[in-house]
mmCIF file of C-alpha atoms and ligand atoms in Angstrom:
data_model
loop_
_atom_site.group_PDB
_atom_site.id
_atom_site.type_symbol
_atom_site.label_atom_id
_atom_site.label_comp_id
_atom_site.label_asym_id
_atom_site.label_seq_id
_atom_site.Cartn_x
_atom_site.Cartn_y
_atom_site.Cartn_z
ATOM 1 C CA UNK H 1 -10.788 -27.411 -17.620
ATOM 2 C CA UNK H 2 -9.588 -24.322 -15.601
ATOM 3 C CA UNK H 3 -10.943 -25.431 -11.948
ATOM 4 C CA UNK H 4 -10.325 -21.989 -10.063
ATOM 5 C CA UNK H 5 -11.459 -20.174 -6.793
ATOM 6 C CA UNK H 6 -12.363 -16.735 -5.866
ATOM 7 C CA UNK H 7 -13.596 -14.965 -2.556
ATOM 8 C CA UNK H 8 -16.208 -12.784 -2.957
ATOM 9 C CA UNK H 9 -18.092 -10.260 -0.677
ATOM 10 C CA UNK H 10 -21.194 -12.113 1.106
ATOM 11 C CA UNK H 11 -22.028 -9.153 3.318
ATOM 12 C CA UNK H 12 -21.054 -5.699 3.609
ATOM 13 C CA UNK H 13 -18.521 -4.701 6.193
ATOM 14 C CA UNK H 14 -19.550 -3.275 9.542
ATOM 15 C CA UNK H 15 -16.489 -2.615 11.863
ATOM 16 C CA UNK H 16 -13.368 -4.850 11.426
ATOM 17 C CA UNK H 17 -14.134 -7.286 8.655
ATOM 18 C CA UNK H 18 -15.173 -10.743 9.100
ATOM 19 C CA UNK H 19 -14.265 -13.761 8.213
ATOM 20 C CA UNK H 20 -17.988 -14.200 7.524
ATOM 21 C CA UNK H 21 -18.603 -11.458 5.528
ATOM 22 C CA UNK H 22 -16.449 -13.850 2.773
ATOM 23 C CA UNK H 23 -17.491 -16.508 0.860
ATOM 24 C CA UNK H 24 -15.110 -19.356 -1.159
ATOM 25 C CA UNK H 25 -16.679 -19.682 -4.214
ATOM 26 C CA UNK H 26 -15.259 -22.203 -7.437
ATOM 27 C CA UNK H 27 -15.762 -20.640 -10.836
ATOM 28 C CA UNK H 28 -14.755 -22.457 -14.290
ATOM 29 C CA UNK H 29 -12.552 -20.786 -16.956
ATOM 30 C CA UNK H 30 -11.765 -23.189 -19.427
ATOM 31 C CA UNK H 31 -14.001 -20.840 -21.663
ATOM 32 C CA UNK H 32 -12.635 -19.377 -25.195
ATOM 33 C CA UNK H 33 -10.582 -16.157 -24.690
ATOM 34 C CA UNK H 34 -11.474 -13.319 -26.665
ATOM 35 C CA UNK H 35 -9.286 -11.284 -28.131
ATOM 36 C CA UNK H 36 -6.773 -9.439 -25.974
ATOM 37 C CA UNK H 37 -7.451 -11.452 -23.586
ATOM 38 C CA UNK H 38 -5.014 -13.845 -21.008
ATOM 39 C CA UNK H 39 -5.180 -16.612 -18.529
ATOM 40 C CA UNK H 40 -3.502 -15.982 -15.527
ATOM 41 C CA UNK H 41 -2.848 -17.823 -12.562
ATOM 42 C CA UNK H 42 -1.666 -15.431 -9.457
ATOM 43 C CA UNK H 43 0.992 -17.170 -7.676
ATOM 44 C CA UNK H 44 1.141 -13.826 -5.066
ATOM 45 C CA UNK H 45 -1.920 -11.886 -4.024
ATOM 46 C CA UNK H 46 -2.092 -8.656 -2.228
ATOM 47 C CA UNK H 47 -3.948 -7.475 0.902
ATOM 48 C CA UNK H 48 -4.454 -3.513 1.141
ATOM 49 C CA UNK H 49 -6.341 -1.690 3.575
ATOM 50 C CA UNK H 50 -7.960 0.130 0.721
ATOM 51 C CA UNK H 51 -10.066 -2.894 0.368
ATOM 52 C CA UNK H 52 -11.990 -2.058 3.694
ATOM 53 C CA UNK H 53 -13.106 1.417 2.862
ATOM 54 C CA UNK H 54 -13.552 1.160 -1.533
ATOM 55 C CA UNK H 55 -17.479 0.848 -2.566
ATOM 56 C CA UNK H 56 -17.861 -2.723 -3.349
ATOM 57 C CA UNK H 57 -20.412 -4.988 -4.187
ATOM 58 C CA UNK H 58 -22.497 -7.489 -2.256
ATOM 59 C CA UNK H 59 -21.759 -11.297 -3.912
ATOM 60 C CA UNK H 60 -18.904 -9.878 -6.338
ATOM 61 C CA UNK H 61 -15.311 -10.685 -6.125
ATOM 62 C CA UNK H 62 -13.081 -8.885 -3.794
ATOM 63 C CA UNK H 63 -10.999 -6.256 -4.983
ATOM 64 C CA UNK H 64 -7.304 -6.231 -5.890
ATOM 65 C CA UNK H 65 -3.711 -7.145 -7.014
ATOM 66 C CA UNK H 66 -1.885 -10.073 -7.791
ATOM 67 C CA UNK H 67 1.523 -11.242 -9.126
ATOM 68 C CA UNK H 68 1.358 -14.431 -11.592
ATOM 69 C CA UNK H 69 2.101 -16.115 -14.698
ATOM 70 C CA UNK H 70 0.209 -16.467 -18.026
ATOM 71 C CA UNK H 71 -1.087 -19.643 -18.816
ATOM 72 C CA UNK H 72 -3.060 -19.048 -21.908
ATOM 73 C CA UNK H 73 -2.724 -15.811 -24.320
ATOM 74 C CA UNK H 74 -4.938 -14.135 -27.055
ATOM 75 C CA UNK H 75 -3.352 -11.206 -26.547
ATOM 76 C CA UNK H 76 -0.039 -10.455 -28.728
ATOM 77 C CA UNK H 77 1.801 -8.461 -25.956
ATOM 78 C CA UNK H 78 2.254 -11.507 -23.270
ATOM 79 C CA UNK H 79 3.247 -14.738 -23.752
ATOM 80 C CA UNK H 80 2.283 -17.789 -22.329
ATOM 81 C CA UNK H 81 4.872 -17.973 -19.084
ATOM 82 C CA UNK H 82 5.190 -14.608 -18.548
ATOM 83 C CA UNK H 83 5.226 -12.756 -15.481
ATOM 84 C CA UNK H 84 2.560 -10.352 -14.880
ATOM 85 C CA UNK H 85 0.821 -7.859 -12.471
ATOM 86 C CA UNK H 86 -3.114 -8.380 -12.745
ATOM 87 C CA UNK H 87 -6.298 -6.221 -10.692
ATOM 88 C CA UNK H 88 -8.775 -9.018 -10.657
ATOM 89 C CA UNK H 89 -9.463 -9.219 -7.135
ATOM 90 C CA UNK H 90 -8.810 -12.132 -5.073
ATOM 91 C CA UNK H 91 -8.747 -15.064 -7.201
ATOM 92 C CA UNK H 92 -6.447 -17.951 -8.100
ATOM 93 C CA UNK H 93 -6.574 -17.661 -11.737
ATOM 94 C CA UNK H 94 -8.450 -14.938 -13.950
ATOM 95 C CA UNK H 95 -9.135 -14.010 -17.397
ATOM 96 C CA UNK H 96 -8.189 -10.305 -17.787
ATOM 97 C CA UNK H 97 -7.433 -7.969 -20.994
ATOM 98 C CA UNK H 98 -5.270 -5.237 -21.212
ATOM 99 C CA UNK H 99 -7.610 -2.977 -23.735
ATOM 100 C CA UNK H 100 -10.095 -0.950 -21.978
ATOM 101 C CA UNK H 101 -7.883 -0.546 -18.625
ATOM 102 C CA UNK H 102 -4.235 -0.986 -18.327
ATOM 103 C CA UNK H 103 -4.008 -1.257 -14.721
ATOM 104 C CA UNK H 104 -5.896 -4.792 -15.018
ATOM 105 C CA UNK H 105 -3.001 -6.536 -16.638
ATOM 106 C CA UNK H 106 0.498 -5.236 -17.219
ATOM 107 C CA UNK H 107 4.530 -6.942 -17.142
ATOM 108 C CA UNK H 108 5.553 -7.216 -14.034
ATOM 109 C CA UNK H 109 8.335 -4.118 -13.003
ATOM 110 C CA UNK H 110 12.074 -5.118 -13.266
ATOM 111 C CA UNK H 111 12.612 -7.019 -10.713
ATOM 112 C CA UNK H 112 16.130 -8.249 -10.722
ATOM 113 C CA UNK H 113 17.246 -10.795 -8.399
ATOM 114 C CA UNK H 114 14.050 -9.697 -5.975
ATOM 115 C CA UNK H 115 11.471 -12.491 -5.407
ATOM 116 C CA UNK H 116 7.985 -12.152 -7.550
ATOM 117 C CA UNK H 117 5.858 -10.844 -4.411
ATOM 118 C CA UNK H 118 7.961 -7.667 -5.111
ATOM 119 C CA UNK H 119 6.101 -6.832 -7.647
ATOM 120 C CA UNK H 120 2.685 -6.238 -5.258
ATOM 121 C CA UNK H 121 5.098 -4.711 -2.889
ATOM 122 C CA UNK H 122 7.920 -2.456 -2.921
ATOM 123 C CA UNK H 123 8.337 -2.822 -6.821
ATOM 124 C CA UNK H 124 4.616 -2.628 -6.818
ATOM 125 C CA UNK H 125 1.683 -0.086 -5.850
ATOM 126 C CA UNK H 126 2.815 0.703 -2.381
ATOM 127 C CA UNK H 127 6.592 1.536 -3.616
ATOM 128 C CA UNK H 128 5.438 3.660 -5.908
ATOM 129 C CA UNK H 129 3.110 5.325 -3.720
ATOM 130 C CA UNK H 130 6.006 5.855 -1.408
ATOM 131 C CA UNK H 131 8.007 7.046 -4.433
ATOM 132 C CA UNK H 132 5.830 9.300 -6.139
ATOM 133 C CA UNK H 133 3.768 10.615 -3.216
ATOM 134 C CA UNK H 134 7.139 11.649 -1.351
ATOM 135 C CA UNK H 135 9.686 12.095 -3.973
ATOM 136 C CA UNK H 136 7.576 13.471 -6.537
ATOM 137 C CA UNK H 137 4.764 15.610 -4.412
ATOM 138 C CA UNK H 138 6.143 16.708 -1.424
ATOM 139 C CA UNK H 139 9.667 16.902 -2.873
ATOM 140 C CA UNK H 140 11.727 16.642 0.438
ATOM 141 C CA UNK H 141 15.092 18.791 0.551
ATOM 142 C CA UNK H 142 18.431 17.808 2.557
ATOM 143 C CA UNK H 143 18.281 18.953 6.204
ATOM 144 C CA UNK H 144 13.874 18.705 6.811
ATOM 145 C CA UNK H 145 12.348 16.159 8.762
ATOM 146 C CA UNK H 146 10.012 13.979 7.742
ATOM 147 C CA UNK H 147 7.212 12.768 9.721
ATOM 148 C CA UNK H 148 5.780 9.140 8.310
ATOM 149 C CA UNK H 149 3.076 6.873 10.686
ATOM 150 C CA UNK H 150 2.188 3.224 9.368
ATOM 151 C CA UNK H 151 6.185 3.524 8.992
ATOM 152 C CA UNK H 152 6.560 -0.258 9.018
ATOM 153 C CA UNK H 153 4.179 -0.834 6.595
ATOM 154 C CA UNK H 154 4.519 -1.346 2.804
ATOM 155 C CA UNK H 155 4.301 1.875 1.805
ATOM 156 C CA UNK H 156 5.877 3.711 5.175
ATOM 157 C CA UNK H 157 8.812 1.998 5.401
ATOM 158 C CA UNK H 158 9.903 3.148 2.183
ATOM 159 C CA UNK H 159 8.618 6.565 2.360
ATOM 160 C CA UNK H 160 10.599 6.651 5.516
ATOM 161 C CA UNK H 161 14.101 5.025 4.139
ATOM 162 C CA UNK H 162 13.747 7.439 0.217
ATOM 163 C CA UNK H 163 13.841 10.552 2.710
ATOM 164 C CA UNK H 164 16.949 9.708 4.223
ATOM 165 C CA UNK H 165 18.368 9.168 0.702
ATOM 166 C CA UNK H 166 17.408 12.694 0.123
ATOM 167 C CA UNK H 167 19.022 13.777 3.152
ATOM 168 C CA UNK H 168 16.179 14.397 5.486
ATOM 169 C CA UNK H 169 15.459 13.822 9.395
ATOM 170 C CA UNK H 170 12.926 10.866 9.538
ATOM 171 C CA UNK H 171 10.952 10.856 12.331
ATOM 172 C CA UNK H 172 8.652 7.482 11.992
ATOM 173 C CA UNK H 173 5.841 5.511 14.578
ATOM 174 C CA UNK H 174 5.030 1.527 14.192
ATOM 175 C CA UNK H 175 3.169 -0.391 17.047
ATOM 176 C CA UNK H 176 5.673 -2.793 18.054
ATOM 177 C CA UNK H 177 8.772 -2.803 19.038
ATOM 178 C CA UNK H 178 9.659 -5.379 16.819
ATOM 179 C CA UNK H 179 8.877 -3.084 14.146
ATOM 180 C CA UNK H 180 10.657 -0.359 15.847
ATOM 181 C CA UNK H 181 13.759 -2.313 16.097
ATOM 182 C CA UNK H 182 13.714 -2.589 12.764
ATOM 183 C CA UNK H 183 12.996 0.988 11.586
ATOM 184 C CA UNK H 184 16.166 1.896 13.602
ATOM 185 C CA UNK H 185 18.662 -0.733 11.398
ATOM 186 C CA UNK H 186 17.010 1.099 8.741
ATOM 187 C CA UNK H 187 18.550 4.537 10.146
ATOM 188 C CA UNK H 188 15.695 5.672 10.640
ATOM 189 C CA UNK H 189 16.518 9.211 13.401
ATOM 190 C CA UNK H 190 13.620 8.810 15.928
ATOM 191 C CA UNK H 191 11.296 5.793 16.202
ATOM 192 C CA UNK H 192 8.221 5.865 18.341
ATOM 193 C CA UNK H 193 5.559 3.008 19.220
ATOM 194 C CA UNK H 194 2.311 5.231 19.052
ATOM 195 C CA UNK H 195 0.817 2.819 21.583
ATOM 196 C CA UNK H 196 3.349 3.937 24.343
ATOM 197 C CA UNK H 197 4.279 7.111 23.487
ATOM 198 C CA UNK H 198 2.099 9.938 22.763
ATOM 199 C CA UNK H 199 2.516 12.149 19.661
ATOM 200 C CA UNK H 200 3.022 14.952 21.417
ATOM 201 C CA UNK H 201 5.882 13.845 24.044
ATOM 202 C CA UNK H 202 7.438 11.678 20.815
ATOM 203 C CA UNK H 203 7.642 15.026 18.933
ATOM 204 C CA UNK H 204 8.101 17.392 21.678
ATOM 205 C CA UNK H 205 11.761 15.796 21.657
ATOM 206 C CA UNK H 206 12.077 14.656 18.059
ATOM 207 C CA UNK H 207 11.013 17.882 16.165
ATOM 208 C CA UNK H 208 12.449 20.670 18.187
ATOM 209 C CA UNK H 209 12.922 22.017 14.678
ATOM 210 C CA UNK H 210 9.487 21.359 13.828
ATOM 211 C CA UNK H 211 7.920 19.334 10.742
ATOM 212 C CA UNK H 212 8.742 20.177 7.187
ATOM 213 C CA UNK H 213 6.589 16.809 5.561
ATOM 214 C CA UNK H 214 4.400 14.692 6.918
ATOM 215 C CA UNK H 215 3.398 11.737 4.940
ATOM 216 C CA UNK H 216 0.345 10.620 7.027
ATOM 217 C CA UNK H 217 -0.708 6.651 6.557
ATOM 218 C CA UNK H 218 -3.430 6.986 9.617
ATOM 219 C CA UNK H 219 -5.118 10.004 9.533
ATOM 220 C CA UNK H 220 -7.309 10.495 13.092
ATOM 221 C CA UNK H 221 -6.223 12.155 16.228
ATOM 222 C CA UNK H 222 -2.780 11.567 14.989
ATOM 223 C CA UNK H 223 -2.845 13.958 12.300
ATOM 224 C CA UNK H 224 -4.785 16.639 14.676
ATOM 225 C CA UNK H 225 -1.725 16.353 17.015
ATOM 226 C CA UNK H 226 1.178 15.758 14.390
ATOM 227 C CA UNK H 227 -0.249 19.146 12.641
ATOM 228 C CA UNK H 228 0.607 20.986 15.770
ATOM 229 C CA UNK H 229 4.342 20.575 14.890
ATOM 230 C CA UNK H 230 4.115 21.542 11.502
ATOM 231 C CA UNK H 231 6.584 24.088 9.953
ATOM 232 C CA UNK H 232 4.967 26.866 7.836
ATOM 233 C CA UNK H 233 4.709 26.000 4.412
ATOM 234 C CA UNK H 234 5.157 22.440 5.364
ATOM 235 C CA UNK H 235 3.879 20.272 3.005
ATOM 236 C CA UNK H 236 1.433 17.408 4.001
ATOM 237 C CA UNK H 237 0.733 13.790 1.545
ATOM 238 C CA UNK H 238 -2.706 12.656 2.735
ATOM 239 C CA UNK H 239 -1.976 9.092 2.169
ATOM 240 C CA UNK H 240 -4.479 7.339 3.754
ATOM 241 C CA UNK H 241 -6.180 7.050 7.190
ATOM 242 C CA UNK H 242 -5.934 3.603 8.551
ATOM 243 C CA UNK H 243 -6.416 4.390 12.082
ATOM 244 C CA UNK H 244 -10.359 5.562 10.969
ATOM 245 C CA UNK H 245 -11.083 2.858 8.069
ATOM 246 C CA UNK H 246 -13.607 0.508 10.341
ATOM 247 C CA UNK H 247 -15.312 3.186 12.655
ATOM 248 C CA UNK H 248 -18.280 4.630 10.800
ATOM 249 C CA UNK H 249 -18.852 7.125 13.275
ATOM 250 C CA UNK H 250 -15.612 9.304 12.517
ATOM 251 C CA UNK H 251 -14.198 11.109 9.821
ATOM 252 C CA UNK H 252 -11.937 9.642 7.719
ATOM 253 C CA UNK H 253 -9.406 13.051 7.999
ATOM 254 C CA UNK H 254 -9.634 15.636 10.840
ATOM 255 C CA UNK H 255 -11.247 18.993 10.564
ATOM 256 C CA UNK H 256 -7.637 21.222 9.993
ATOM 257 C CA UNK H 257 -8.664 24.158 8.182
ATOM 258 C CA UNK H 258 -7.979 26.809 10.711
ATOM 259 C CA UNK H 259 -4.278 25.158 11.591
ATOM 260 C CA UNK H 260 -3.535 24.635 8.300
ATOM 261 C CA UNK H 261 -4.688 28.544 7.428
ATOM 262 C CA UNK H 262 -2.614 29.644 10.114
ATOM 263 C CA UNK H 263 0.638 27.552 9.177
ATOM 264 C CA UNK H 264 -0.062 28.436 5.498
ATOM 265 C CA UNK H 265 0.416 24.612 4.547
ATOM 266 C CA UNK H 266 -0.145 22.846 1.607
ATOM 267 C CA UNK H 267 -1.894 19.533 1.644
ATOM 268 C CA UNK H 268 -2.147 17.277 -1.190
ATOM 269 C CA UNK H 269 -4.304 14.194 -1.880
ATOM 270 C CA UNK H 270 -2.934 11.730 -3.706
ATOM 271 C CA UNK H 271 -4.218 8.383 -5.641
ATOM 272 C CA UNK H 272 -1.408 6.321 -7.130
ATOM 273 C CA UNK H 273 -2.986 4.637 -9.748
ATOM 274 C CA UNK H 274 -3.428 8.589 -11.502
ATOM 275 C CA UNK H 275 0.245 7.963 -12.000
ATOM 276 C CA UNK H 276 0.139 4.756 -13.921
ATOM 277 C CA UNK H 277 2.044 5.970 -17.144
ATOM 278 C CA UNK H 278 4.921 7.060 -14.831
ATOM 279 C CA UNK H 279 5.515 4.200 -12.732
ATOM 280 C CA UNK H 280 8.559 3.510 -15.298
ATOM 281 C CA UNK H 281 10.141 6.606 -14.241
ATOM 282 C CA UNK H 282 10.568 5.351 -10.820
ATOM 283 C CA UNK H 283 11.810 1.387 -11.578
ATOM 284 C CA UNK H 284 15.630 1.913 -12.377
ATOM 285 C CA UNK H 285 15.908 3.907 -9.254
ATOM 286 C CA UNK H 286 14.171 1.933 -6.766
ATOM 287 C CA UNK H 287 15.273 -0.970 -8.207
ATOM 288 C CA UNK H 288 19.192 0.319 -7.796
ATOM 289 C CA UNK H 289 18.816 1.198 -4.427
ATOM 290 C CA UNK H 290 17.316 -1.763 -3.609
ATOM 291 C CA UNK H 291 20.353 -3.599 -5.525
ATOM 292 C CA UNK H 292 22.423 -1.047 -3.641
ATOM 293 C CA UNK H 293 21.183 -2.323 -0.248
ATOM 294 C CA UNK H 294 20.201 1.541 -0.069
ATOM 295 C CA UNK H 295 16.763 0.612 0.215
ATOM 296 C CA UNK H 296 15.610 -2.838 2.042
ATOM 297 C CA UNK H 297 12.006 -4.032 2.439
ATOM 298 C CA UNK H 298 10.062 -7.182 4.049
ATOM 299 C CA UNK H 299 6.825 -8.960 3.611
ATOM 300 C CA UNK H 300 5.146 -11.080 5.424
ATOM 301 C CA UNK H 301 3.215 -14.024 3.607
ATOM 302 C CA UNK H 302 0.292 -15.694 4.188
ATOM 303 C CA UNK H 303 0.653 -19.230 2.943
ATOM 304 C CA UNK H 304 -3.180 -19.956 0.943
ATOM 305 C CA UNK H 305 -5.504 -18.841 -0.565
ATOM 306 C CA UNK H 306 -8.101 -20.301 1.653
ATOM 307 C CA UNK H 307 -6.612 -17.667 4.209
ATOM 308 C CA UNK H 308 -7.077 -14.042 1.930
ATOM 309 C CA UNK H 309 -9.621 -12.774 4.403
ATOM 310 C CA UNK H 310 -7.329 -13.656 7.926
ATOM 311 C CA UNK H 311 -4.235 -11.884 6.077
ATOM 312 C CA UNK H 312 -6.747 -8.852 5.181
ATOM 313 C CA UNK H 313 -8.172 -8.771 8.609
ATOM 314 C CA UNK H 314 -4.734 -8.512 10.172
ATOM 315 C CA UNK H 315 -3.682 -5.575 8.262
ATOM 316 C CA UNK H 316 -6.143 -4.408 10.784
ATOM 317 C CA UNK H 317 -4.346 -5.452 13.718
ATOM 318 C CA UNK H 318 -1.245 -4.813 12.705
ATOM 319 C CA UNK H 319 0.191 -8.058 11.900
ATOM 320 C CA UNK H 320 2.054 -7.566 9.613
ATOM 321 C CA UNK H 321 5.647 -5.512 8.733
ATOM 322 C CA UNK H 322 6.336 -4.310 5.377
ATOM 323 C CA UNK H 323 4.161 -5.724 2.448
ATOM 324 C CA UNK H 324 1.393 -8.521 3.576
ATOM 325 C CA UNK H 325 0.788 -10.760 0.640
ATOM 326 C CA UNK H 326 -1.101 -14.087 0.711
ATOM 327 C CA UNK H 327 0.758 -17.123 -1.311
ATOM 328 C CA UNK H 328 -2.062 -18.597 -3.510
HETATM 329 P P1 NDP Z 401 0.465 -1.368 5.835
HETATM 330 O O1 NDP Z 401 1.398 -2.366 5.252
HETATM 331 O O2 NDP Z 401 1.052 -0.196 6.567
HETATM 332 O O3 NDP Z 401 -0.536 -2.173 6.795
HETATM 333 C C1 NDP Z 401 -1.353 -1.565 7.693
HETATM 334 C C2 NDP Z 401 -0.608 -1.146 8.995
HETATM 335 O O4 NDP Z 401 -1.300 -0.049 9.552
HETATM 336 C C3 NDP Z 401 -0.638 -2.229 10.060
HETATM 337 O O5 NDP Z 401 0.413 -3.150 9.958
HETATM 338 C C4 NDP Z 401 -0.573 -1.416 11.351
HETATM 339 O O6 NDP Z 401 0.784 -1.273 11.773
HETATM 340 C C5 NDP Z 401 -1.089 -0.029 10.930
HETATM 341 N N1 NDP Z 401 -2.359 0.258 11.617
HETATM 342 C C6 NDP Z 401 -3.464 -0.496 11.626
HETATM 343 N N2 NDP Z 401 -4.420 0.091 12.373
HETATM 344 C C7 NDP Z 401 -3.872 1.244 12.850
HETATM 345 C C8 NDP Z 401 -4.340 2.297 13.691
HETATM 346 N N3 NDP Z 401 -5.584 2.280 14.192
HETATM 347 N N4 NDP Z 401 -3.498 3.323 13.981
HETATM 348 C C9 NDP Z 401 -2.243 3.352 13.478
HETATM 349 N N5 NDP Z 401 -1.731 2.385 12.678
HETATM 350 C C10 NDP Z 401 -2.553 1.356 12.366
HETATM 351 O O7 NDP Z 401 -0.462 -0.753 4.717
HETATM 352 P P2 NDP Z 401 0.036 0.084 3.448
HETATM 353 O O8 NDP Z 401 1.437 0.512 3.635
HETATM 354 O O9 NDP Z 401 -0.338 -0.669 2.241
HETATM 355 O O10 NDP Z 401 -0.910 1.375 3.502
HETATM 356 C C11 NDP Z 401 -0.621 2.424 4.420
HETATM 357 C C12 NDP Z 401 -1.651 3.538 4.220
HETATM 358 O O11 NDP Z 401 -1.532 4.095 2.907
HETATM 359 C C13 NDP Z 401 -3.088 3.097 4.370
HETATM 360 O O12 NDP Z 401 -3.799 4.136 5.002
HETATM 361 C C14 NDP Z 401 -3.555 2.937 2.935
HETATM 362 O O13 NDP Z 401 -4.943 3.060 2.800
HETATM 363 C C15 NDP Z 401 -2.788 4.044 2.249
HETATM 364 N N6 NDP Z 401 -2.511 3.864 0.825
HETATM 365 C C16 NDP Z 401 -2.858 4.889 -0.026
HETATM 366 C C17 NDP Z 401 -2.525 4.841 -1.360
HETATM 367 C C18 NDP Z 401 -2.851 5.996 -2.231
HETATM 368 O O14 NDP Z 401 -2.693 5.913 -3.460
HETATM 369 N N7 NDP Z 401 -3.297 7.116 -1.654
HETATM 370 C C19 NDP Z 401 -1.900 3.652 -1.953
HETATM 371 C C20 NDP Z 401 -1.511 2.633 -0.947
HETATM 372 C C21 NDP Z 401 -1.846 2.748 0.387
HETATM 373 P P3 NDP Z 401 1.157 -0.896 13.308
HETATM 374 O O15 NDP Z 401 1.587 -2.193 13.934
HETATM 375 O O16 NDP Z 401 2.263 0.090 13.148
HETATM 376 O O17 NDP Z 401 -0.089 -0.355 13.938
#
């Protein structure tokens, strides 16, 4: 018998979320699998800020990733042991299937020597967000600066450490200065706290050349200052907009148009999971850069998986730097 757990949503989110708004729930799973589908056990879950702002429902699981291991298989493509990268929310084990939607169970990415929790991290959906929403979107050329925010995160600090490899100017802001500290061992060119510095003063001296891409994580009055420095034709990767997530009175994105008119810019929106089928394309080249020491990353773990909702709540906070994952 399959004892396992799962969190699900007791009450919709107002503001920050709650540890109240969860509720620790046991579920059984020693049923029959049907065909195509696995047991998994997740050994590695992942917290996201998208989980504050998707439409979920009241008294179902919460949404997202995890990294695990198969325990039992009706499905000829994975064997029992191995590794695998499963959307079943947060829950110790699931039963999941491959056949309707392949984002809900696939391998795990090469990961080389890297630890598992890669996989939900820079080897997982934020790398490749980083990857294909700089790399492949905005397409950054030798000599332009780059403008990232949420740079310590999982998905800024590697947006911010690919556009040096392509020869850019990064300009990035964290909210430490731990995090600072260690955007500038990453060569990063400028480094601002955003809770001491202003945008404007930081880029008054850091973009005398003005802004050529700005991958925006936060959204908010950032953005309606950062788009004061853009170049024309810059290009802009609306990412996401953490800094507006838990305040239902403001927009998610500013109001632009007229300065993006003006500056003749092109903005794209961007949802990584529409680029499933090429996530492939990226792994030899992340994964040699990371073997390269051309590309580092950290996480910080949560040890249990009686703490999911603290780690998601301090995403909020900024607790953590690089990818936060919770160790079931
Ligand atoms: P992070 O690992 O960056 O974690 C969140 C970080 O955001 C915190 O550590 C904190 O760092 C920062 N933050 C929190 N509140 C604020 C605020 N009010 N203002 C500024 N910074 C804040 O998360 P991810 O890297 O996973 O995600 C980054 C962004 O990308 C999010 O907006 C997310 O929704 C989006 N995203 C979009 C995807 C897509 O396909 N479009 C896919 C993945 C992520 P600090 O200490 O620096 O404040």
């Amino acid at each position: 018998m399959v004892k396992a757990k799962k969190w699900i949503l007791k009450k919709q989110f107002e503001g920050l979320p709650k540890k109240s708004d969860f509720e620790l729930v046991e579920e059984d799973l020693s049923r029959d699998l049907k065909d195509g589908e696995v047991l998994v056990e997740s050994t590695f879950l992942s917290v996201d800020p998208y989980m504050r702002v998707y439409k979920k429902t009241t008294g179902e699981v919460m949404i997202g990733s995890s990294v695990g291991k198969v325990l039992k298989t009706n499905n000829k493509k994975f064997k029992v042991g191995d590794k695998v990268v499963i959307n079943a929310g947060w829950r110790t084990h699931a039963i999941v299937s491959d056949k309707v939607n392949p984002y809900e169970l696939r391998h795990l990415a090469p990961l080389g020597d890297l630890p598992l929790s890669a996989g939900l991290g820079v080897m997982g959906m934020p790398g490749m967000t980083a990857y294909f929403g700089l790399v492949d979107v905005c397409k950054p050329k030798v000599g332009e600066t780059v403008l990232v925010n949420g740079a310590a995160g999982a998905v800024g600090s590697v947006v911010g450490q690919l556009a040096k490899i392509k020869g850019c100017t990064v300009i990035g802001f964290a909210g430490t200065k731990e995090k600072c500290d260690w955007l500038k061992s990453l060569n990063f060119d400028h480094v601002f706290n955003y809770k001491e510095t202003d945008v404007k003063t930081a880029l008054d001296k850091a973009a005398p050349k003005g802004i050529d891409v700005y991958f925006d994580n936060v959204g908010g009055d950032f953005t309606v200052d950062a788009l004061n420095y853009m170049n024309p034709f810059g290009r802009i990767l609306v990412c996401g907009a953490i800094s507006t997530y838990h305040d239902g009175s403001r927009k998610m994105v500013p109001d632009p148009f007229m300065t993006i008119l003006q500056k003749k810019l092109t903005v794209y929106g961007f949802i990584v999971t529409d680029v499933l089928n090429r996530w492939g394309e990226a792994f030899p080249e992340m994964l040699l850069w990371l073997q390269q020491g051309k590309l580092q990353f950290r996480e910080t773990v949560t040890e249990g998986f009686e703490n999911m909702p603290e780690a998601f709540q301090s995403l909020f906070s900024g607790g953590n730097t690089g990818k936060a994952v919770v160790k079931a």
